[in-house]
Short mmCIF file of C-alpha atoms and ligand atoms in Angstrom, two decimals:
data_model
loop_
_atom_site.label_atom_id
_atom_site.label_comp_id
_atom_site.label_asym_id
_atom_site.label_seq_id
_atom_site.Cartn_x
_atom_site.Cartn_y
_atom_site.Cartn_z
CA UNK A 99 -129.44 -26.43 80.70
CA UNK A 100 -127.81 -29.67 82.29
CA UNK A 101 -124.15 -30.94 81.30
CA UNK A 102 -122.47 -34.22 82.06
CA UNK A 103 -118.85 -35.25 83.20
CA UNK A 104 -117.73 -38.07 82.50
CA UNK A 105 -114.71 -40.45 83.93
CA UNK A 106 -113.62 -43.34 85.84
CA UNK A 107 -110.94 -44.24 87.79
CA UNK A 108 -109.33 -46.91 85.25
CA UNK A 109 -108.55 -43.30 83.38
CA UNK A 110 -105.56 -43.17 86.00
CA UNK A 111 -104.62 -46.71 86.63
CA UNK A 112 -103.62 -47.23 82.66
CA UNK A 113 -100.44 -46.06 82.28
CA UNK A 114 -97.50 -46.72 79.14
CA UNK A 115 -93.98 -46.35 81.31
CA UNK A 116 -92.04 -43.57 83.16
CA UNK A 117 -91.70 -41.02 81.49
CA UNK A 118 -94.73 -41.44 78.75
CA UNK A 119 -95.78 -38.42 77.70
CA UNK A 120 -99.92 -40.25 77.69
CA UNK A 121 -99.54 -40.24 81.42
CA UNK A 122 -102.52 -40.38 84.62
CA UNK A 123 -101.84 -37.37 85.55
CA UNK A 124 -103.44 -35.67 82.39
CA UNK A 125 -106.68 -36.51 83.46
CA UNK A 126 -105.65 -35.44 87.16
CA UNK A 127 -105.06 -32.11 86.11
CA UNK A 128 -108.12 -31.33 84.07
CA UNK A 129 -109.93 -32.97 86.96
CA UNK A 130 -108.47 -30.30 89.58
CA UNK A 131 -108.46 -27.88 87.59
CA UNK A 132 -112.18 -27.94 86.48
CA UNK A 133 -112.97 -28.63 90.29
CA UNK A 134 -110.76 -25.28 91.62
CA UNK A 135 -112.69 -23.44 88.87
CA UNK A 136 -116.25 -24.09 90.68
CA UNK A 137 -116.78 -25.29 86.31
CA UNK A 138 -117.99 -28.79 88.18
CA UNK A 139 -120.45 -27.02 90.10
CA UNK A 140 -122.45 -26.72 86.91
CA UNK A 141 -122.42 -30.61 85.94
CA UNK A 142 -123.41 -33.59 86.76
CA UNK A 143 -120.93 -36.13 87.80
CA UNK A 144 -121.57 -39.45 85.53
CA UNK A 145 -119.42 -42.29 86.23
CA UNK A 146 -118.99 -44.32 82.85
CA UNK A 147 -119.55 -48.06 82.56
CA UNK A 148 -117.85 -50.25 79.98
CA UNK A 149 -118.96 -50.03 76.69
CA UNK A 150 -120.75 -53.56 75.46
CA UNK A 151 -119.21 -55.49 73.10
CA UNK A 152 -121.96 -55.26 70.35
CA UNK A 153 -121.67 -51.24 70.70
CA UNK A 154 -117.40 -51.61 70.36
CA UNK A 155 -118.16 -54.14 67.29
CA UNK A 156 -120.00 -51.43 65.23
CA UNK A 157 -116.43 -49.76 64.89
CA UNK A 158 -114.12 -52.47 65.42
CA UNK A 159 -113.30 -56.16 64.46
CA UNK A 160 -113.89 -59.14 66.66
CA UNK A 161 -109.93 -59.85 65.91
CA UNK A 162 -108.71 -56.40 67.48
CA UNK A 163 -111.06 -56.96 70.47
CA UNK A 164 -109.50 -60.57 71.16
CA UNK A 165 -106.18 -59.13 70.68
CA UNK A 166 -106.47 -56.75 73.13
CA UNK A 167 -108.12 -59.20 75.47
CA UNK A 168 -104.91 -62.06 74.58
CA UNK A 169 -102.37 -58.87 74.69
CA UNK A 170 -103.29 -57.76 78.17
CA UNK A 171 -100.73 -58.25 80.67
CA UNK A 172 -101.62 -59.91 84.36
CA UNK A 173 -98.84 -58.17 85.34
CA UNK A 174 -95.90 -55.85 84.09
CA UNK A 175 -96.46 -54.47 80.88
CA UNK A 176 -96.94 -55.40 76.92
CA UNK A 177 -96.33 -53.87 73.90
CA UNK A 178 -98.53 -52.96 71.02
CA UNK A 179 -96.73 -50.76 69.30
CA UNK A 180 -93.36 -49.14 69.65
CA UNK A 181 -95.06 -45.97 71.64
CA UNK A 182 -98.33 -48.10 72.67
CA UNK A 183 -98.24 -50.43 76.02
CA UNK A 184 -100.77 -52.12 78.31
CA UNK A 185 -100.73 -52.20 81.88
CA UNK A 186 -103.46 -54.59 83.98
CA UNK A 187 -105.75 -51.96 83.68
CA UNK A 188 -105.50 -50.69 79.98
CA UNK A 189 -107.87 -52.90 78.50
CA UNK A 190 -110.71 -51.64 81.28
CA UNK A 191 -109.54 -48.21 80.89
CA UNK A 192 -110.64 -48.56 76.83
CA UNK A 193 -113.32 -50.17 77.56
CA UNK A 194 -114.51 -47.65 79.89
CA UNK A 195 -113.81 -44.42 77.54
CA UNK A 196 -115.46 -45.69 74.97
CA UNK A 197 -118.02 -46.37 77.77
CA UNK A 198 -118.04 -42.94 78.71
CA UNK A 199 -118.42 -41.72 74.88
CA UNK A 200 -121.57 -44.19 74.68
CA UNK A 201 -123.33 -43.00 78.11
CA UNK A 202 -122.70 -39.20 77.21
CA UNK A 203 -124.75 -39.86 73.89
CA UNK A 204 -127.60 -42.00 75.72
CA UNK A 205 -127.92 -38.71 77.90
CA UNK A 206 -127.50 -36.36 75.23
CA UNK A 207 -130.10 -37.67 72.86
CA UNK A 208 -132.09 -39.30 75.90
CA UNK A 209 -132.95 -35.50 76.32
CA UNK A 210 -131.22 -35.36 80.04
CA UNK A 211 -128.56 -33.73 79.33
CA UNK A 212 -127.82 -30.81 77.07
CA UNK A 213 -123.71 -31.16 76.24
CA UNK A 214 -121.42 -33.88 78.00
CA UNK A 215 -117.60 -33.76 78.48
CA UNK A 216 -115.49 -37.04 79.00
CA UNK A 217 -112.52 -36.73 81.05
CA UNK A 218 -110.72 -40.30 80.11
CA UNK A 219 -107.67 -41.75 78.49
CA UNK A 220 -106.58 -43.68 76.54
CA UNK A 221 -107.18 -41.39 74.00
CA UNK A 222 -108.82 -43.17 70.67
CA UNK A 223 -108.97 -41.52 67.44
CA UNK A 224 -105.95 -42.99 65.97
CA UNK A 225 -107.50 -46.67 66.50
CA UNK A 226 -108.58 -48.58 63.01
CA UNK A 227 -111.27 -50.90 62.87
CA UNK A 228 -108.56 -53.45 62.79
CA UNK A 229 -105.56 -51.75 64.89
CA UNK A 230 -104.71 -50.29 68.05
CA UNK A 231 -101.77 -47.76 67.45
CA UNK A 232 -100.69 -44.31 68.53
CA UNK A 233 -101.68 -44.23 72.70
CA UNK A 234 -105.06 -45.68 71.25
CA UNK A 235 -106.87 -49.05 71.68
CA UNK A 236 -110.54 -48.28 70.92
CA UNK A 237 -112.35 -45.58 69.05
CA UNK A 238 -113.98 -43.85 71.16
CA UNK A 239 -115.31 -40.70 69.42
CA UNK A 240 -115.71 -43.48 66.08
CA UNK A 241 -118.11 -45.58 68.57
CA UNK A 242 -119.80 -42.54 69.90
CA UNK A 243 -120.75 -41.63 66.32
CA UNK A 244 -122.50 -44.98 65.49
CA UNK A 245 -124.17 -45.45 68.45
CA UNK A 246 -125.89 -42.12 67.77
CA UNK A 247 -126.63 -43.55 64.32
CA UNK A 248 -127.68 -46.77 65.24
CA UNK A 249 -129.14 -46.61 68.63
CA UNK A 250 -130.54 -43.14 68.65
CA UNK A 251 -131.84 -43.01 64.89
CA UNK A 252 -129.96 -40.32 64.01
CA UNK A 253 -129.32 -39.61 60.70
CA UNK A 254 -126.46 -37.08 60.48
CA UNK A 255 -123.42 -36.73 62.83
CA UNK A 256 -120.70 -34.91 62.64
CA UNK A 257 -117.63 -35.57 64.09
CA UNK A 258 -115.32 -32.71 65.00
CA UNK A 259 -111.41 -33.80 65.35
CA UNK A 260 -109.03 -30.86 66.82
CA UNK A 261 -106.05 -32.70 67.97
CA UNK A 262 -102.96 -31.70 66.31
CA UNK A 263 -102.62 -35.41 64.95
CA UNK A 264 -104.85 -36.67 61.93
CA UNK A 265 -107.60 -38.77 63.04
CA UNK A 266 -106.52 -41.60 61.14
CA UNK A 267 -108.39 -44.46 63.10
CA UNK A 268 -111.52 -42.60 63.22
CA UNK A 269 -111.29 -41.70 58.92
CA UNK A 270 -110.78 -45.50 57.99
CA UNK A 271 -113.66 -46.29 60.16
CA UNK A 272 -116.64 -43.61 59.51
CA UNK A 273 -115.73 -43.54 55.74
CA UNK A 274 -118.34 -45.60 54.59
CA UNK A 275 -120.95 -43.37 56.78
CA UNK A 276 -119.38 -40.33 55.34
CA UNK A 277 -119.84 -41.97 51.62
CA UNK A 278 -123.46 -42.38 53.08
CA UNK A 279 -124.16 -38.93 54.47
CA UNK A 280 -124.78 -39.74 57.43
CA UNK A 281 -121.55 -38.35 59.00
CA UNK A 282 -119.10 -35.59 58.33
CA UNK A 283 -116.00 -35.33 59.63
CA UNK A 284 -114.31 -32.11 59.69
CA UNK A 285 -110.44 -32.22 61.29
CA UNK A 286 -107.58 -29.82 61.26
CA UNK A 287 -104.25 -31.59 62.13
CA UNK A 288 -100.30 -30.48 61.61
CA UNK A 289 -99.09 -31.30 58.09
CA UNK A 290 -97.07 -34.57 58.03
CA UNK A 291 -97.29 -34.97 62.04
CA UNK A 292 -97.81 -38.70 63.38
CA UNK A 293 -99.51 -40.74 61.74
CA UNK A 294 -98.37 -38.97 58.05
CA UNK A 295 -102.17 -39.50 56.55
CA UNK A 296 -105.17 -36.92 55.71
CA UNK A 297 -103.66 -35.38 52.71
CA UNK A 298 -106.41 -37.43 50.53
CA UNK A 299 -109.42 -37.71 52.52
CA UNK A 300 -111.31 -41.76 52.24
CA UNK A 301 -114.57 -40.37 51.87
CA UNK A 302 -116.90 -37.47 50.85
CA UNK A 303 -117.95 -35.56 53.54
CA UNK A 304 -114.65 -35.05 55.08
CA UNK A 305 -113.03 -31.91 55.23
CA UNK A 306 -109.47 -32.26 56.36
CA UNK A 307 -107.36 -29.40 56.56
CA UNK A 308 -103.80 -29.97 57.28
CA UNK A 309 -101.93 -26.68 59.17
CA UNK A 310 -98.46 -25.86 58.66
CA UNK A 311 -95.64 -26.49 61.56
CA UNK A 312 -95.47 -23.37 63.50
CA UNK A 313 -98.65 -21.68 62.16
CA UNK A 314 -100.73 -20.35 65.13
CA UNK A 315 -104.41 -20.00 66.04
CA UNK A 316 -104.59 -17.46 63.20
CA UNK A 317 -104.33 -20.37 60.33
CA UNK A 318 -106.77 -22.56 62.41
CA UNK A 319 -109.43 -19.99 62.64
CA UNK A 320 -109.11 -18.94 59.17
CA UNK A 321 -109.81 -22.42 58.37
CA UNK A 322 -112.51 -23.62 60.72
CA UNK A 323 -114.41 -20.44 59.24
CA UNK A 324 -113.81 -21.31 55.55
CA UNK A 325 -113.12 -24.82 55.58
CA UNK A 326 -115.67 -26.35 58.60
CA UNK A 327 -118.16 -24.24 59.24
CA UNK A 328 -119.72 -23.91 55.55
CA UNK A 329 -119.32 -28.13 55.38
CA UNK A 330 -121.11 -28.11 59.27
CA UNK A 331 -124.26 -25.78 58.15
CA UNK A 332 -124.72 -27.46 54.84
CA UNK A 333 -125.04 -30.94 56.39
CA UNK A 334 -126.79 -29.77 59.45
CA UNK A 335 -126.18 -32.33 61.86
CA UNK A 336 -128.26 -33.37 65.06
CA UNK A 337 -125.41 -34.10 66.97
CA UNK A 338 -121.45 -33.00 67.27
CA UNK A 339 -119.49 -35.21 68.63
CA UNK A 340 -115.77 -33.64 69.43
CA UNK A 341 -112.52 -35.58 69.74
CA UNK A 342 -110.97 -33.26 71.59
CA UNK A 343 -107.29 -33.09 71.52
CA UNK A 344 -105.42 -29.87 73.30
CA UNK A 345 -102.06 -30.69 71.39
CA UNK A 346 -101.88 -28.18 69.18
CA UNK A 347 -101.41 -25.98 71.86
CA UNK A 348 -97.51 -24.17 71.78
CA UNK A 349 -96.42 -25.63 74.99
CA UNK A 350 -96.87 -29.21 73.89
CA UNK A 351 -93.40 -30.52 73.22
CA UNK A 352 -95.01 -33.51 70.62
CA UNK A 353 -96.23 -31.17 67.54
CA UNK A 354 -95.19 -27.78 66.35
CA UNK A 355 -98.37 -25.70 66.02
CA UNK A 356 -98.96 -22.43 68.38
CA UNK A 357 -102.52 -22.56 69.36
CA UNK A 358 -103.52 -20.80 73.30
CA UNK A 359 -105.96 -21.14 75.26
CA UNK A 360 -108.36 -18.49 73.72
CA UNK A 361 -108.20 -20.63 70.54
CA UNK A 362 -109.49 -23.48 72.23
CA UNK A 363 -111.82 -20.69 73.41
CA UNK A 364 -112.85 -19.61 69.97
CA UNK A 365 -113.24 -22.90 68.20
CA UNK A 366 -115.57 -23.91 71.09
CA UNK A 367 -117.70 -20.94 70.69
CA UNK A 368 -117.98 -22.33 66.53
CA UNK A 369 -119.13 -25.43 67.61
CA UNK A 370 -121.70 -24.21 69.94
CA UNK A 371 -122.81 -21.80 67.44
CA UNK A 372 -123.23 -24.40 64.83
CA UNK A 373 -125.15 -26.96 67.75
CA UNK A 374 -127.28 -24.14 68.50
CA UNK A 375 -128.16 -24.01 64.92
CA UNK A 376 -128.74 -27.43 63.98
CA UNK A 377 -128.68 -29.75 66.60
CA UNK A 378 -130.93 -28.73 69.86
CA UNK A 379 -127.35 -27.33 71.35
CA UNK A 380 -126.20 -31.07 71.47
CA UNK A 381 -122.20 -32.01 72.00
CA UNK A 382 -120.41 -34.84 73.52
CA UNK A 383 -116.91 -34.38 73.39
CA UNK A 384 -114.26 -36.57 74.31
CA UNK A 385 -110.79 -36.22 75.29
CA UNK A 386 -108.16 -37.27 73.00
CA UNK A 387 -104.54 -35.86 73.22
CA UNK A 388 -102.67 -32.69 75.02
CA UNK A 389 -99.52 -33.41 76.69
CA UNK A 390 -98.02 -30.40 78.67
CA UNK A 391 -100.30 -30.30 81.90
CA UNK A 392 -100.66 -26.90 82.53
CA UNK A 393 -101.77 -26.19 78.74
CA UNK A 394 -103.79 -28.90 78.67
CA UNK A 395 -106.39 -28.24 82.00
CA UNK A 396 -106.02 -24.33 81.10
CA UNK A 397 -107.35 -25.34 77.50
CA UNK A 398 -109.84 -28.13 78.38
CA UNK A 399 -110.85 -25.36 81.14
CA UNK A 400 -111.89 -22.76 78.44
CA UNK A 401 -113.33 -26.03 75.98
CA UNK A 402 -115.84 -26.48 78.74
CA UNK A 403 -116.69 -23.10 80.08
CA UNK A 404 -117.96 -22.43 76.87
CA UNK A 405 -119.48 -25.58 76.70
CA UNK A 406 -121.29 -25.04 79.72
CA UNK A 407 -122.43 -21.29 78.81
CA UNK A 408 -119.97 -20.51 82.06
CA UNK A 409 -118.57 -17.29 80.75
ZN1 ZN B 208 -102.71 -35.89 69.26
#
């Protein structure tokens, strides 16, 4: 079986600010880590291009493109939201995540590549068709999903959202293809955590599960295995696409949930399972938050050896 890896170096020029918690170094870490682990010895290194307008317009507005090209800074720094900021380098580094998402599919579906892991930021899944918010500019995993759709021929995705925040961004946008059956998105998230929605899912064929504050990797797997994985086999997808967030884990000081690493572990080995199943073992996933280093390349290091069959 082949895998991909996936980043750029405009993952580590973007940066928000001293101090922000959405920092470079994130995607230093899993970097290293994966490295000291031998784990890269097992993929091949792909490094992404930007994504092409017409494959960012599927998800998103021409307005919130040309305010993100008006918004971006020559030098310094400029807001977009009270915890969102450009740098010179932001807008590239969106562009290029989302380019990452959209190359992983192309070899995932192009039959090269079995499973693909993107190692980028900025994060994406709290970015509406219309808005950047949250540490996000552009959808990544939402632009992954249509280009499978759309490019590929696909007719059922699912996307997969484990970061401890509700994929708001990536909801309001696939709604209409979840309406449509062609995707289901399945998400666990920490009740009332930024960004407050998910109680009421938009469409059919999302399963959101809110998880109490301080619940551990015991209320997550009880709820991937009711909750996900009977939603996953019924629709039977040909491709899972993961937006892959590692802060749920206990060490991250931004949510309140008390997942470890062998949790990661676990709901990896579901996914699998379920790709194995239905969809010729294929998965792209994509990085989206996970904010106490360590945690986060310890838990992105057990997301991928199981990816990778490494264990
Ligand atoms: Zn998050």
């Amino acid at each position: 079986m082949s895998f991909a890896y996936l980043t750029h170096p405009y993952s580590t020029q973007h940066e928000m600010g001293p101090h922000h918690p959405e920092c470079p170094d994130r995607v230093r870490v899993i970097d290293d880590h994966l490295r000291a682990h031998g784990l890269l010895d097992f993929m091949r290194e792909v490094s992404a291009t930007a994504a092409a307008p017409e494959t960012i317009l599927r998800a998103h507005s021409p307005e919130l493109l040309a305010e993100l090209e008006y918004t971006s800074p020559q030098q310094g720094y400029a807001g977009i939201d009270g915890d969102t900021t450009m740098n010179p380098y932001s807008l590239n580094a969106a562009l290029h995540a989302a380019g990452a998402a959209v190359r992983a599919v192309d070899l995932v579906c192009g039959g090269e590549m079995q499973r693909a892991f993107c190692n980028v930021r900025p994060p994406g899944h709290h970015a509406e068709r219309n808005r950047a918010m949250g540490f996000c500019f552009l959808n990544s995993a939402a632009i992954a999903v249509l280009h499978a759709l759309e490019a590929h021929g696909l007719e059922r995705v699912a996307l997969v959202d484990f970061d401890v925040h509700h994929g708001n961004g990536s909801e309001e946008i696939l709604a209409a293809e979840c309406d449509a059956g062609r995707v289901l998105m399945v998400s666990t998230f920490q009740h009332h955590l930024y960004p407050g929605t998910g109680d009421n899912p938009m469409a059919d064929n999302m399963v959101n599960v809110p998880l109490k504050a301080y619940s551990t990797g015991e209320a997550m797997r009880a709820a991937v295995s009711q909750r996900w994985l009977p939603a996953l086999d019924a629709f039977g997808p040909q491709l899972i696409v993961i937006s892959a967030g590692f802060d749920a884990h206990r060490d991250d000081e931004l949510a309140s949930l008390g997942w470890v690493e062998a949790d990661y572990r676990w709901i990896t080995q579901q996914l699998v399972a379920v790709a194995e199943k239905h969809s010729q073992g294929r998965i792209v996933s994509t990085l989206e938050g996970g904010y106490s280093l360590g945690a986060l390349a310890r838990s992105v290091g057990e997301h991928v050896k199981v990816l990778i069959g490494a264990d």
